[in-house]
Amino acid sequence: MATPASSGLKFLSNALATPEQLSTSSSSIDGVTPDLEASIRFAGALLTQAAGVLLRLSQDIIAQAIVTFTRFWIGAEGGSLRIYNVKDVSAASLYLTAKLSFQPTSPRSVLNVYGFLLSKQASPLWCINPDPYLESSSSSSTSSEHPPPNPETYILTEGEYQTRRAVLMRTEAIVLRTLGFNTHVALPHTISLTYLQTLGVAAPGVARRVFGHLNAALLSPQLLYVTHQPNALAVAAIYLAAREEGVKLVGSEWWEVFDVDREELGFLVVAMRSMEGFAERELRVWKGKGVPMTVEEVEEEIERRRKGVEEEVNGG
């Protein structure tokens, strides 16, 4: 990845993906189609976010973990979905990021949470469990038909824990090597608050929307956090949030003060606004089935699609 232009900006900037890395991933080289790769990355980021929340980690730690997870799959030198399990890379990214923070968490806690979230009977995530029990149990008329899941479907035995702990440690080492041991992630959240103060915006609704857009952008199929610097992400989120809240910002082309040009701002605003539509499409595409989280599931999905294409050709 390209390094920040100035070493003085090290803690405010990130190493960004190069155009070559964005155009060619290890997964695409291995035959994973772009749409499938985007779906799996999206689901993996959702899994990381949910695990971080259940582990009671701060949002900045969760965000850094999602960026680390995203970086792992970028470029021909990155990880391939046909070699590494998404669920393992997600867990390793979260464990590693937390370990390097002020909120370290134990391997057992991480693995227990992932055991629950990856259970096809217990998980509340639509990308894992197509028929979440939480949704069906909200109706008293159907609660008897959909009782809460048996804890045995997600509680790890000691043997399972030791096996998965070894996988977690091994995957953590692989993530570190793949990233060249560069774990630095600068986030736009704090910067955005500084910018809002500079612009004289005190409306709490704007700040909430800014953070909402920044958190949603972590899941973007355009990989916004590895293609744009934090200052640009902050400016785009402020621009969008202010328009949504009807707050007029002082001055014309104020974004230039924060080193963001009109073209970059326009791209980021469109990308952030498209996140809701992208998430809705993913829900429709994967309705009734889980998104692949392991190498075996990825292989099954690729084979299913191959057979579907053959049937269309033969039927035509």
PDB file of C-alpha atoms in Angstrom:
ATOM      1  CA  MET A   1       0.000   0.000   0.000  1.00  0.00           C
ATOM      2  CA  ALA A   2       1.132   3.551  -0.692  1.00  0.00           C
ATOM      3  CA  THR A   3       2.470   5.403   2.343  1.00  0.00           C
ATOM      4  CA  PRO A   4       1.310   8.863   3.461  1.00  0.00           C
ATOM      5  CA  ALA A   5       3.129  11.693   1.712  1.00  0.00           C
ATOM      6  CA  SER A   6       4.435  13.246   4.906  1.00  0.00           C
ATOM      7  CA  SER A   7       5.790  11.352   7.882  1.00  0.00           C
ATOM      8  CA  GLY A   8       4.537  14.242  10.009  1.00  0.00           C
ATOM      9  CA  LEU A   9       0.988  13.227   9.156  1.00  0.00           C
ATOM     10  CA  LYS A  10       1.582   9.612  10.143  1.00  0.00           C
ATOM     11  CA  PHE A  11      -1.022   9.540  12.881  1.00  0.00           C
ATOM     12  CA  LEU A  12      -3.644  11.399  10.847  1.00  0.00           C
ATOM     13  CA  SER A  13      -3.169   9.491   7.585  1.00  0.00           C
ATOM     14  CA  ASN A  14      -3.339   5.920   6.376  1.00  0.00           C
ATOM     15  CA  ALA A  15      -1.450   3.845   3.846  1.00  0.00           C
ATOM     16  CA  LEU A  16      -3.876   3.690   0.925  1.00  0.00           C
ATOM     17  CA  ALA A  17      -4.409   0.883  -1.551  1.00  0.00           C
ATOM     18  CA  THR A  18      -2.867   1.403  -4.976  1.00  0.00           C
ATOM     19  CA  PRO A  19      -4.964   1.226  -8.174  1.00  0.00           C
ATOM     20  CA  GLU A  20      -3.248  -2.059  -9.024  1.00  0.00           C
ATOM     21  CA  GLN A  21      -4.189  -3.562  -5.668  1.00  0.00           C
ATOM     22  CA  LEU A  22      -7.795  -2.463  -6.107  1.00  0.00           C
ATOM     23  CA  SER A  23      -8.078  -3.912  -9.610  1.00  0.00           C
ATOM     24  CA  THR A  24      -6.570  -7.298  -8.775  1.00  0.00           C
ATOM     25  CA  SER A  25      -7.185  -9.196  -5.550  1.00  0.00           C
ATOM     26  CA  SER A  26      -5.864 -12.607  -4.623  1.00  0.00           C
ATOM     27  CA  SER A  27      -9.472 -13.837  -4.500  1.00  0.00           C
ATOM     28  CA  SER A  28     -10.210 -12.643  -8.054  1.00  0.00           C
ATOM     29  CA  ILE A  29      -7.056 -14.354  -9.283  1.00  0.00           C
ATOM     30  CA  ASP A  30      -8.396 -17.536  -7.667  1.00  0.00           C
ATOM     31  CA  GLY A  31     -11.702 -17.231  -9.538  1.00  0.00           C
ATOM     32  CA  VAL A  32     -13.963 -15.496  -7.014  1.00  0.00           C
ATOM     33  CA  THR A  33     -16.275 -13.119  -8.892  1.00  0.00           C
ATOM     34  CA  PRO A  34     -16.302  -9.418  -7.836  1.00  0.00           C
ATOM     35  CA  ASP A  35     -19.931  -9.529  -6.657  1.00  0.00           C
ATOM     36  CA  LEU A  36     -19.338 -12.608  -4.493  1.00  0.00           C
ATOM     37  CA  GLU A  37     -16.146 -11.111  -3.083  1.00  0.00           C
ATOM     38  CA  ALA A  38     -17.972  -7.872  -2.219  1.00  0.00           C
ATOM     39  CA  SER A  39     -20.807  -9.798  -0.531  1.00  0.00           C
ATOM     40  CA  ILE A  40     -18.419 -11.862   1.585  1.00  0.00           C
ATOM     41  CA  ARG A  41     -16.336  -8.836   2.606  1.00  0.00           C
ATOM     42  CA  PHE A  42     -19.546  -7.019   3.577  1.00  0.00           C
ATOM     43  CA  ALA A  43     -20.766  -9.959   5.668  1.00  0.00           C
ATOM     44  CA  GLY A  44     -17.339 -10.313   7.284  1.00  0.00           C
ATOM     45  CA  ALA A  45     -17.348  -6.650   8.261  1.00  0.00           C
ATOM     46  CA  LEU A  46     -20.858  -7.042   9.730  1.00  0.00           C
ATOM     47  CA  LEU A  47     -19.632 -10.050  11.707  1.00  0.00           C
ATOM     48  CA  THR A  48     -16.669  -8.039  13.029  1.00  0.00           C
ATOM     49  CA  GLN A  49     -18.934  -5.152  14.041  1.00  0.00           C
ATOM     50  CA  ALA A  50     -21.393  -7.438  15.839  1.00  0.00           C
ATOM     51  CA  ALA A  51     -18.618  -9.292  17.668  1.00  0.00           C
ATOM     52  CA  GLY A  52     -17.061  -6.031  18.813  1.00  0.00           C
ATOM     53  CA  VAL A  53     -20.388  -4.835  20.195  1.00  0.00           C
ATOM     54  CA  LEU A  54     -20.957  -8.092  22.103  1.00  0.00           C
ATOM     55  CA  LEU A  55     -17.424  -7.860  23.481  1.00  0.00           C
ATOM     56  CA  ARG A  56     -18.236  -4.305  24.613  1.00  0.00           C
ATOM     57  CA  LEU A  57     -15.309  -2.834  22.728  1.00  0.00           C
ATOM     58  CA  SER A  58     -15.328   0.853  21.853  1.00  0.00           C
ATOM     59  CA  GLN A  59     -16.416   1.786  18.326  1.00  0.00           C
ATOM     60  CA  ASP A  60     -12.967   3.100  17.423  1.00  0.00           C
ATOM     61  CA  ILE A  61     -11.438  -0.316  18.183  1.00  0.00           C
ATOM     62  CA  ILE A  62     -14.170  -2.027  16.162  1.00  0.00           C
ATOM     63  CA  ALA A  63     -13.643   0.379  13.270  1.00  0.00           C
ATOM     64  CA  GLN A  64      -9.889  -0.226  13.265  1.00  0.00           C
ATOM     65  CA  ALA A  65     -10.520  -3.975  13.259  1.00  0.00           C
ATOM     66  CA  ILE A  66     -12.841  -3.694  10.252  1.00  0.00           C
ATOM     67  CA  VAL A  67     -10.214  -1.674   8.362  1.00  0.00           C
ATOM     68  CA  THR A  68      -7.578  -4.287   9.230  1.00  0.00           C
ATOM     69  CA  PHE A  69      -9.944  -7.030   8.073  1.00  0.00           C
ATOM     70  CA  THR A  70     -10.576  -5.169   4.801  1.00  0.00           C
ATOM     71  CA  ARG A  71      -6.889  -4.550   4.134  1.00  0.00           C
ATOM     72  CA  PHE A  72      -6.103  -8.244   4.459  1.00  0.00           C
ATOM     73  CA  TRP A  73      -8.018  -9.120   1.271  1.00  0.00           C
ATOM     74  CA  ILE A  74      -6.617  -6.335  -0.931  1.00  0.00           C
ATOM     75  CA  GLY A  75      -4.214  -6.907  -3.819  1.00  0.00           C
ATOM     76  CA  ALA A  76      -2.548  -9.934  -5.331  1.00  0.00           C
ATOM     77  CA  GLU A  77      -0.397 -10.192  -2.209  1.00  0.00           C
ATOM     78  CA  GLY A  78      -3.450 -10.222   0.076  1.00  0.00           C
ATOM     79  CA  GLY A  79      -5.436 -13.149   1.375  1.00  0.00           C
ATOM     80  CA  SER A  80      -7.684 -15.238  -0.863  1.00  0.00           C
ATOM     81  CA  LEU A  81     -11.210 -16.276   0.063  1.00  0.00           C
ATOM     82  CA  ARG A  82     -10.390 -19.713  -1.340  1.00  0.00           C
ATOM     83  CA  ILE A  83      -7.503 -20.117   1.114  1.00  0.00           C
ATOM     84  CA  TYR A  84      -8.524 -18.347   4.334  1.00  0.00           C
ATOM     85  CA  ASN A  85     -11.800 -18.502   6.255  1.00  0.00           C
ATOM     86  CA  VAL A  86     -13.531 -15.123   6.512  1.00  0.00           C
ATOM     87  CA  LYS A  87     -14.717 -15.911  10.022  1.00  0.00           C
ATOM     88  CA  ASP A  88     -11.158 -16.641  11.178  1.00  0.00           C
ATOM     89  CA  VAL A  89      -9.717 -13.451   9.660  1.00  0.00           C
ATOM     90  CA  SER A  90     -12.539 -11.447  11.254  1.00  0.00           C
ATOM     91  CA  ALA A  91     -11.849 -12.915  14.699  1.00  0.00           C
ATOM     92  CA  ALA A  92      -8.089 -12.463  14.343  1.00  0.00           C
ATOM     93  CA  SER A  93      -8.459  -8.842  13.200  1.00  0.00           C
ATOM     94  CA  LEU A  94     -10.669  -7.990  16.170  1.00  0.00           C
ATOM     95  CA  TYR A  95      -8.493  -9.846  18.672  1.00  0.00           C
ATOM     96  CA  LEU A  96      -5.313  -8.238  17.320  1.00  0.00           C
ATOM     97  CA  THR A  97      -6.739  -4.723  17.307  1.00  0.00           C
ATOM     98  CA  ALA A  98      -8.119  -5.054  20.819  1.00  0.00           C
ATOM     99  CA  LYS A  99      -4.817  -6.492  22.065  1.00  0.00           C
ATOM    100  CA  LEU A 100      -2.964  -3.419  20.804  1.00  0.00           C
ATOM    101  CA  SER A 101      -5.487  -1.052  22.406  1.00  0.00           C
ATOM    102  CA  PHE A 102      -6.483   0.026  25.904  1.00  0.00           C
ATOM    103  CA  GLN A 103      -9.227  -2.637  25.838  1.00  0.00           C
ATOM    104  CA  PRO A 104      -7.549  -6.014  25.301  1.00  0.00           C
ATOM    105  CA  THR A 105      -9.819  -9.035  25.415  1.00  0.00           C
ATOM    106  CA  SER A 106      -9.048 -12.702  25.981  1.00  0.00           C
ATOM    107  CA  PRO A 107      -9.013 -15.378  23.270  1.00  0.00           C
ATOM    108  CA  ARG A 108     -11.740 -17.244  25.148  1.00  0.00           C
ATOM    109  CA  SER A 109     -14.049 -14.205  25.146  1.00  0.00           C
ATOM    110  CA  VAL A 110     -13.487 -13.644  21.423  1.00  0.00           C
ATOM    111  CA  LEU A 111     -14.075 -17.282  20.532  1.00  0.00           C
ATOM    112  CA  ASN A 112     -17.184 -17.579  22.709  1.00  0.00           C
ATOM    113  CA  VAL A 113     -18.729 -14.546  20.989  1.00  0.00           C
ATOM    114  CA  TYR A 114     -17.839 -15.858  17.532  1.00  0.00           C
ATOM    115  CA  GLY A 115     -19.218 -19.274  18.476  1.00  0.00           C
ATOM    116  CA  PHE A 116     -22.567 -17.618  19.163  1.00  0.00           C
ATOM    117  CA  LEU A 117     -22.566 -15.327  16.113  1.00  0.00           C
ATOM    118  CA  LEU A 118     -21.547 -18.130  13.748  1.00  0.00           C
ATOM    119  CA  SER A 119     -24.175 -20.567  14.993  1.00  0.00           C
ATOM    120  CA  LYS A 120     -26.696 -21.141  12.209  1.00  0.00           C
ATOM    121  CA  GLN A 121     -29.324 -21.812  14.888  1.00  0.00           C
ATOM    122  CA  ALA A 122     -28.517 -18.987  17.322  1.00  0.00           C
ATOM    123  CA  SER A 123     -26.968 -16.107  15.380  1.00  0.00           C
ATOM    124  CA  PRO A 124     -29.031 -12.897  15.133  1.00  0.00           C
ATOM    125  CA  LEU A 125     -27.103 -11.951  11.965  1.00  0.00           C
ATOM    126  CA  TRP A 126     -29.050 -12.343   8.712  1.00  0.00           C
ATOM    127  CA  CYS A 127     -25.865 -13.229   6.832  1.00  0.00           C
ATOM    128  CA  ILE A 128     -25.308 -16.256   9.089  1.00  0.00           C
ATOM    129  CA  ASN A 129     -28.801 -17.335  10.115  1.00  0.00           C
ATOM    130  CA  PRO A 130     -31.358 -16.644   7.344  1.00  0.00           C
ATOM    131  CA  ASP A 131     -34.231 -17.099   9.825  1.00  0.00           C
ATOM    132  CA  PRO A 132     -33.102 -15.399  13.042  1.00  0.00           C
ATOM    133  CA  TYR A 133     -34.963 -16.704  16.065  1.00  0.00           C
ATOM    134  CA  LEU A 134     -34.998 -13.208  17.556  1.00  0.00           C
ATOM    135  CA  GLU A 135     -37.206 -11.955  14.733  1.00  0.00           C
ATOM    136  CA  SER A 136     -39.646 -14.844  14.851  1.00  0.00           C
ATOM    137  CA  SER A 137     -39.871 -14.899  18.637  1.00  0.00           C
ATOM    138  CA  SER A 138     -41.047 -11.269  18.684  1.00  0.00           C
ATOM    139  CA  SER A 139     -44.529 -12.579  17.932  1.00  0.00           C
ATOM    140  CA  SER A 140     -46.174 -14.471  20.766  1.00  0.00           C
ATOM    141  CA  SER A 141     -48.117 -16.575  18.289  1.00  0.00           C
ATOM    142  CA  THR A 142     -44.930 -17.983  16.791  1.00  0.00           C
ATOM    143  CA  SER A 143     -42.704 -18.104  19.864  1.00  0.00           C
ATOM    144  CA  SER A 144     -43.661 -21.691  20.585  1.00  0.00           C
ATOM    145  CA  GLU A 145     -42.755 -22.656  17.031  1.00  0.00           C
ATOM    146  CA  HIS A 146     -39.381 -20.894  17.264  1.00  0.00           C
ATOM    147  CA  PRO A 147     -38.018 -21.426  20.783  1.00  0.00           C
ATOM    148  CA  PRO A 148     -34.677 -19.875  21.757  1.00  0.00           C
ATOM    149  CA  PRO A 149     -31.733 -21.911  20.419  1.00  0.00           C
ATOM    150  CA  ASN A 150     -30.156 -24.639  22.492  1.00  0.00           C
ATOM    151  CA  PRO A 151     -26.956 -23.262  24.087  1.00  0.00           C
ATOM    152  CA  GLU A 152     -25.201 -26.443  22.987  1.00  0.00           C
ATOM    153  CA  THR A 153     -25.325 -25.083  19.419  1.00  0.00           C
ATOM    154  CA  TYR A 154     -22.855 -22.319  20.277  1.00  0.00           C
ATOM    155  CA  ILE A 155     -21.138 -22.910  23.636  1.00  0.00           C
ATOM    156  CA  LEU A 156     -17.622 -24.252  23.047  1.00  0.00           C
ATOM    157  CA  THR A 157     -16.346 -27.322  24.824  1.00  0.00           C
ATOM    158  CA  GLU A 158     -12.813 -27.163  26.214  1.00  0.00           C
ATOM    159  CA  GLY A 159     -11.553 -29.235  23.306  1.00  0.00           C
ATOM    160  CA  GLU A 160     -13.248 -26.978  20.750  1.00  0.00           C
ATOM    161  CA  TYR A 161     -11.854 -23.916  22.502  1.00  0.00           C
ATOM    162  CA  GLN A 162      -8.271 -25.194  22.395  1.00  0.00           C
ATOM    163  CA  THR A 163      -8.582 -26.091  18.711  1.00  0.00           C
ATOM    164  CA  ARG A 164     -10.076 -22.715  17.769  1.00  0.00           C
ATOM    165  CA  ARG A 165      -7.576 -20.860  19.933  1.00  0.00           C
ATOM    166  CA  ALA A 166      -4.752 -22.411  17.925  1.00  0.00           C
ATOM    167  CA  VAL A 167      -6.484 -21.302  14.712  1.00  0.00           C
ATOM    168  CA  LEU A 168      -6.945 -17.780  16.130  1.00  0.00           C
ATOM    169  CA  MET A 169      -3.250 -17.474  17.015  1.00  0.00           C
ATOM    170  CA  ARG A 170      -2.160 -18.828  13.637  1.00  0.00           C
ATOM    171  CA  THR A 171      -4.508 -16.521  11.724  1.00  0.00           C
ATOM    172  CA  GLU A 172      -3.360 -13.512  13.749  1.00  0.00           C
ATOM    173  CA  ALA A 173       0.219 -14.218  12.646  1.00  0.00           C
ATOM    174  CA  ILE A 174      -0.908 -14.555   9.010  1.00  0.00           C
ATOM    175  CA  VAL A 175      -2.773 -11.232   9.158  1.00  0.00           C
ATOM    176  CA  LEU A 176       0.278  -9.495  10.595  1.00  0.00           C
ATOM    177  CA  ARG A 177       2.607 -10.914   7.935  1.00  0.00           C
ATOM    178  CA  THR A 178       0.190 -10.081   5.128  1.00  0.00           C
ATOM    179  CA  LEU A 179      -0.043  -6.460   6.306  1.00  0.00           C
ATOM    180  CA  GLY A 180       3.712  -6.194   6.713  1.00  0.00           C
ATOM    181  CA  PHE A 181       3.128  -5.697  10.459  1.00  0.00           C
ATOM    182  CA  ASN A 182       1.587  -2.280   9.720  1.00  0.00           C
ATOM    183  CA  THR A 183      -1.390  -2.138  12.075  1.00  0.00           C
ATOM    184  CA  HIS A 184      -1.774   1.648  12.130  1.00  0.00           C
ATOM    185  CA  VAL A 185      -5.294   2.846  11.332  1.00  0.00           C
ATOM    186  CA  ALA A 186      -6.252   6.526  11.475  1.00  0.00           C
ATOM    187  CA  LEU A 187      -9.996   7.106  11.787  1.00  0.00           C
ATOM    188  CA  PRO A 188     -12.060  10.131  10.696  1.00  0.00           C
ATOM    189  CA  HIS A 189     -14.424  10.224  13.675  1.00  0.00           C
ATOM    190  CA  THR A 190     -12.422  12.530  15.969  1.00  0.00           C
ATOM    191  CA  ILE A 191     -11.329  14.666  13.016  1.00  0.00           C
ATOM    192  CA  SER A 192     -14.966  15.174  12.050  1.00  0.00           C
ATOM    193  CA  LEU A 193     -15.776  16.600  15.490  1.00  0.00           C
ATOM    194  CA  THR A 194     -12.891  19.055  15.168  1.00  0.00           C
ATOM    195  CA  TYR A 195     -14.122  20.091  11.729  1.00  0.00           C
ATOM    196  CA  LEU A 196     -17.668  20.599  13.043  1.00  0.00           C
ATOM    197  CA  GLN A 197     -16.337  22.892  15.767  1.00  0.00           C
ATOM    198  CA  THR A 198     -14.286  24.806  13.199  1.00  0.00           C
ATOM    199  CA  LEU A 199     -17.387  25.254  11.051  1.00  0.00           C
ATOM    200  CA  GLY A 200     -19.412  26.408  14.047  1.00  0.00           C
ATOM    201  CA  VAL A 201     -21.902  23.528  13.842  1.00  0.00           C
ATOM    202  CA  ALA A 202     -23.323  22.675  17.261  1.00  0.00           C
ATOM    203  CA  ALA A 203     -26.427  20.717  16.222  1.00  0.00           C
ATOM    204  CA  PRO A 204     -26.226  17.273  17.881  1.00  0.00           C
ATOM    205  CA  GLY A 205     -28.300  15.765  15.070  1.00  0.00           C
ATOM    206  CA  VAL A 206     -25.568  16.591  12.564  1.00  0.00           C
ATOM    207  CA  ALA A 207     -22.885  14.937  14.687  1.00  0.00           C
ATOM    208  CA  ARG A 208     -25.012  11.798  15.061  1.00  0.00           C
ATOM    209  CA  ARG A 209     -25.564  11.590  11.323  1.00  0.00           C
ATOM    210  CA  VAL A 210     -21.856  12.175  10.669  1.00  0.00           C
ATOM    211  CA  PHE A 211     -20.936   9.236  12.872  1.00  0.00           C
ATOM    212  CA  GLY A 212     -23.672   7.139  11.281  1.00  0.00           C
ATOM    213  CA  HIS A 213     -22.279   7.763   7.793  1.00  0.00           C
ATOM    214  CA  LEU A 214     -18.703   7.135   8.916  1.00  0.00           C
ATOM    215  CA  ASN A 215     -19.646   3.825  10.548  1.00  0.00           C
ATOM    216  CA  ALA A 216     -21.689   2.735   7.531  1.00  0.00           C
ATOM    217  CA  ALA A 217     -18.786   3.612   5.241  1.00  0.00           C
ATOM    218  CA  LEU A 218     -16.725   0.927   6.997  1.00  0.00           C
ATOM    219  CA  LEU A 219     -18.913  -1.611   5.175  1.00  0.00           C
ATOM    220  CA  SER A 220     -18.719   0.073   1.770  1.00  0.00           C
ATOM    221  CA  PRO A 221     -18.058  -2.130  -1.279  1.00  0.00           C
ATOM    222  CA  GLN A 222     -15.936   0.766  -2.608  1.00  0.00           C
ATOM    223  CA  LEU A 223     -13.545   0.180   0.325  1.00  0.00           C
ATOM    224  CA  LEU A 224     -13.655   3.864   1.252  1.00  0.00           C
ATOM    225  CA  TYR A 225     -11.406   3.533   4.301  1.00  0.00           C
ATOM    226  CA  VAL A 226      -8.516   2.143   2.248  1.00  0.00           C
ATOM    227  CA  THR A 227      -8.946   4.464  -0.740  1.00  0.00           C
ATOM    228  CA  HIS A 228      -9.425   7.850   0.966  1.00  0.00           C
ATOM    229  CA  GLN A 229      -7.752   9.632   3.855  1.00  0.00           C
ATOM    230  CA  PRO A 230      -9.638  10.333   7.114  1.00  0.00           C
ATOM    231  CA  ASN A 231      -9.939  14.077   6.433  1.00  0.00           C
ATOM    232  CA  ALA A 232     -11.794  13.418   3.159  1.00  0.00           C
ATOM    233  CA  LEU A 233     -14.133  10.887   4.811  1.00  0.00           C
ATOM    234  CA  ALA A 234     -14.877  13.368   7.602  1.00  0.00           C
ATOM    235  CA  VAL A 235     -15.642  16.198   5.166  1.00  0.00           C
ATOM    236  CA  ALA A 236     -17.958  14.018   3.055  1.00  0.00           C
ATOM    237  CA  ALA A 237     -19.867  12.809   6.116  1.00  0.00           C
ATOM    238  CA  ILE A 238     -20.274  16.392   7.373  1.00  0.00           C
ATOM    239  CA  TYR A 239     -21.460  17.608   3.962  1.00  0.00           C
ATOM    240  CA  LEU A 240     -24.037  14.837   3.727  1.00  0.00           C
ATOM    241  CA  ALA A 241     -25.200  15.108   7.349  1.00  0.00           C
ATOM    242  CA  ALA A 242     -25.617  18.880   7.139  1.00  0.00           C
ATOM    243  CA  ARG A 243     -27.772  18.592   4.021  1.00  0.00           C
ATOM    244  CA  GLU A 244     -29.898  15.879   5.621  1.00  0.00           C
ATOM    245  CA  GLU A 245     -30.420  17.989   8.758  1.00  0.00           C
ATOM    246  CA  GLY A 246     -31.026  21.192   6.820  1.00  0.00           C
ATOM    247  CA  VAL A 247     -28.042  22.949   8.396  1.00  0.00           C
ATOM    248  CA  LYS A 248     -26.368  25.556   6.196  1.00  0.00           C
ATOM    249  CA  LEU A 249     -22.577  25.522   6.418  1.00  0.00           C
ATOM    250  CA  VAL A 250     -20.686  28.808   6.305  1.00  0.00           C
ATOM    251  CA  GLY A 251     -18.836  29.884   3.185  1.00  0.00           C
ATOM    252  CA  SER A 252     -18.697  28.427  -0.304  1.00  0.00           C
ATOM    253  CA  GLU A 253     -16.462  25.467  -1.076  1.00  0.00           C
ATOM    254  CA  TRP A 254     -15.548  25.203   2.610  1.00  0.00           C
ATOM    255  CA  TRP A 255     -14.235  21.674   2.028  1.00  0.00           C
ATOM    256  CA  GLU A 256     -11.141  23.090   0.320  1.00  0.00           C
ATOM    257  CA  VAL A 257     -10.039  24.455   3.691  1.00  0.00           C
ATOM    258  CA  PHE A 258      -9.685  20.827   4.789  1.00  0.00           C
ATOM    259  CA  ASP A 259      -7.697  19.797   1.685  1.00  0.00           C
ATOM    260  CA  VAL A 260     -10.563  18.062  -0.123  1.00  0.00           C
ATOM    261  CA  ASP A 261     -11.403  18.927  -3.726  1.00  0.00           C
ATOM    262  CA  ARG A 262     -14.883  18.933  -5.256  1.00  0.00           C
ATOM    263  CA  GLU A 263     -14.353  15.747  -7.290  1.00  0.00           C
ATOM    264  CA  GLU A 264     -13.273  13.654  -4.293  1.00  0.00           C
ATOM    265  CA  LEU A 265     -16.075  15.093  -2.177  1.00  0.00           C
ATOM    266  CA  GLY A 266     -18.648  14.256  -4.839  1.00  0.00           C
ATOM    267  CA  PHE A 267     -17.462  10.666  -5.149  1.00  0.00           C
ATOM    268  CA  LEU A 268     -17.502  10.083  -1.398  1.00  0.00           C
ATOM    269  CA  VAL A 269     -20.940  11.644  -0.907  1.00  0.00           C
ATOM    270  CA  VAL A 270     -22.426   9.424  -3.625  1.00  0.00           C
ATOM    271  CA  ALA A 271     -20.681   6.361  -2.174  1.00  0.00           C
ATOM    272  CA  MET A 272     -21.953   7.069   1.343  1.00  0.00           C
ATOM    273  CA  ARG A 273     -25.497   7.701   0.107  1.00  0.00           C
ATOM    274  CA  SER A 274     -25.459   4.402  -1.781  1.00  0.00           C
ATOM    275  CA  MET A 275     -24.750   2.305   1.309  1.00  0.00           C
ATOM    276  CA  GLU A 276     -28.405   1.845   2.255  1.00  0.00           C
ATOM    277  CA  GLY A 277     -29.286   0.629  -1.225  1.00  0.00           C
ATOM    278  CA  PHE A 278     -26.300  -1.714  -1.281  1.00  0.00           C
ATOM    279  CA  ALA A 279     -27.285  -3.260   2.061  1.00  0.00           C
ATOM    280  CA  GLU A 280     -30.869  -3.742   0.881  1.00  0.00           C
ATOM    281  CA  ARG A 281     -29.666  -5.461  -2.308  1.00  0.00           C
ATOM    282  CA  GLU A 282     -27.473  -7.783  -0.276  1.00  0.00           C
ATOM    283  CA  LEU A 283     -30.455  -8.760   1.864  1.00  0.00           C
ATOM    284  CA  ARG A 284     -32.450  -9.594  -1.259  1.00  0.00           C
ATOM    285  CA  VAL A 285     -29.620 -11.497  -2.958  1.00  0.00           C
ATOM    286  CA  TRP A 286     -28.943 -13.683   0.072  1.00  0.00           C
ATOM    287  CA  LYS A 287     -32.524 -14.028   1.293  1.00  0.00           C
ATOM    288  CA  GLY A 288     -33.070 -17.509   2.681  1.00  0.00           C
ATOM    289  CA  LYS A 289     -29.404 -18.523   2.709  1.00  0.00           C
ATOM    290  CA  GLY A 290     -26.250 -17.642   4.588  1.00  0.00           C
ATOM    291  CA  VAL A 291     -23.272 -15.791   3.139  1.00  0.00           C
ATOM    292  CA  PRO A 292     -20.179 -18.056   2.874  1.00  0.00           C
ATOM    293  CA  MET A 293     -17.931 -17.721   5.927  1.00  0.00           C
ATOM    294  CA  THR A 294     -15.519 -20.585   5.310  1.00  0.00           C
ATOM    295  CA  VAL A 295     -13.413 -21.780   2.394  1.00  0.00           C
ATOM    296  CA  GLU A 296     -15.683 -24.808   2.030  1.00  0.00           C
ATOM    297  CA  GLU A 297     -18.790 -22.620   1.837  1.00  0.00           C
ATOM    298  CA  VAL A 298     -17.112 -20.371  -0.742  1.00  0.00           C
ATOM    299  CA  GLU A 299     -16.322 -23.431  -2.865  1.00  0.00           C
ATOM    300  CA  GLU A 300     -19.919 -24.622  -2.579  1.00  0.00           C
ATOM    301  CA  GLU A 301     -21.245 -21.220  -3.670  1.00  0.00           C
ATOM    302  CA  ILE A 302     -18.867 -21.062  -6.646  1.00  0.00           C
ATOM    303  CA  GLU A 303     -19.939 -24.562  -7.689  1.00  0.00           C
ATOM    304  CA  ARG A 304     -23.618 -23.691  -7.262  1.00  0.00           C
ATOM    305  CA  ARG A 305     -23.195 -20.658  -9.513  1.00  0.00           C
ATOM    306  CA  ARG A 306     -21.260 -22.676 -12.087  1.00  0.00           C
ATOM    307  CA  LYS A 307     -24.044 -25.244 -12.285  1.00  0.00           C
ATOM    308  CA  GLY A 308     -26.614 -22.471 -12.559  1.00  0.00           C
ATOM    309  CA  VAL A 309     -24.800 -20.994 -15.555  1.00  0.00           C
ATOM    310  CA  GLU A 310     -24.549 -24.432 -17.204  1.00  0.00           C
ATOM    311  CA  GLU A 311     -28.263 -25.027 -16.710  1.00  0.00           C
ATOM    312  CA  GLU A 312     -29.071 -21.657 -18.277  1.00  0.00           C
ATOM    313  CA  VAL A 313     -26.855 -22.398 -21.267  1.00  0.00           C
ATOM    314  CA  ASN A 314     -28.261 -25.888 -21.742  1.00  0.00           C
ATOM    315  CA  GLY A 315     -31.805 -24.708 -21.179  1.00  0.00           C
ATOM    316  CA  GLY A 316     -31.300 -21.944 -23.745  1.00  0.00           C
TER     317      GLY A 316
END
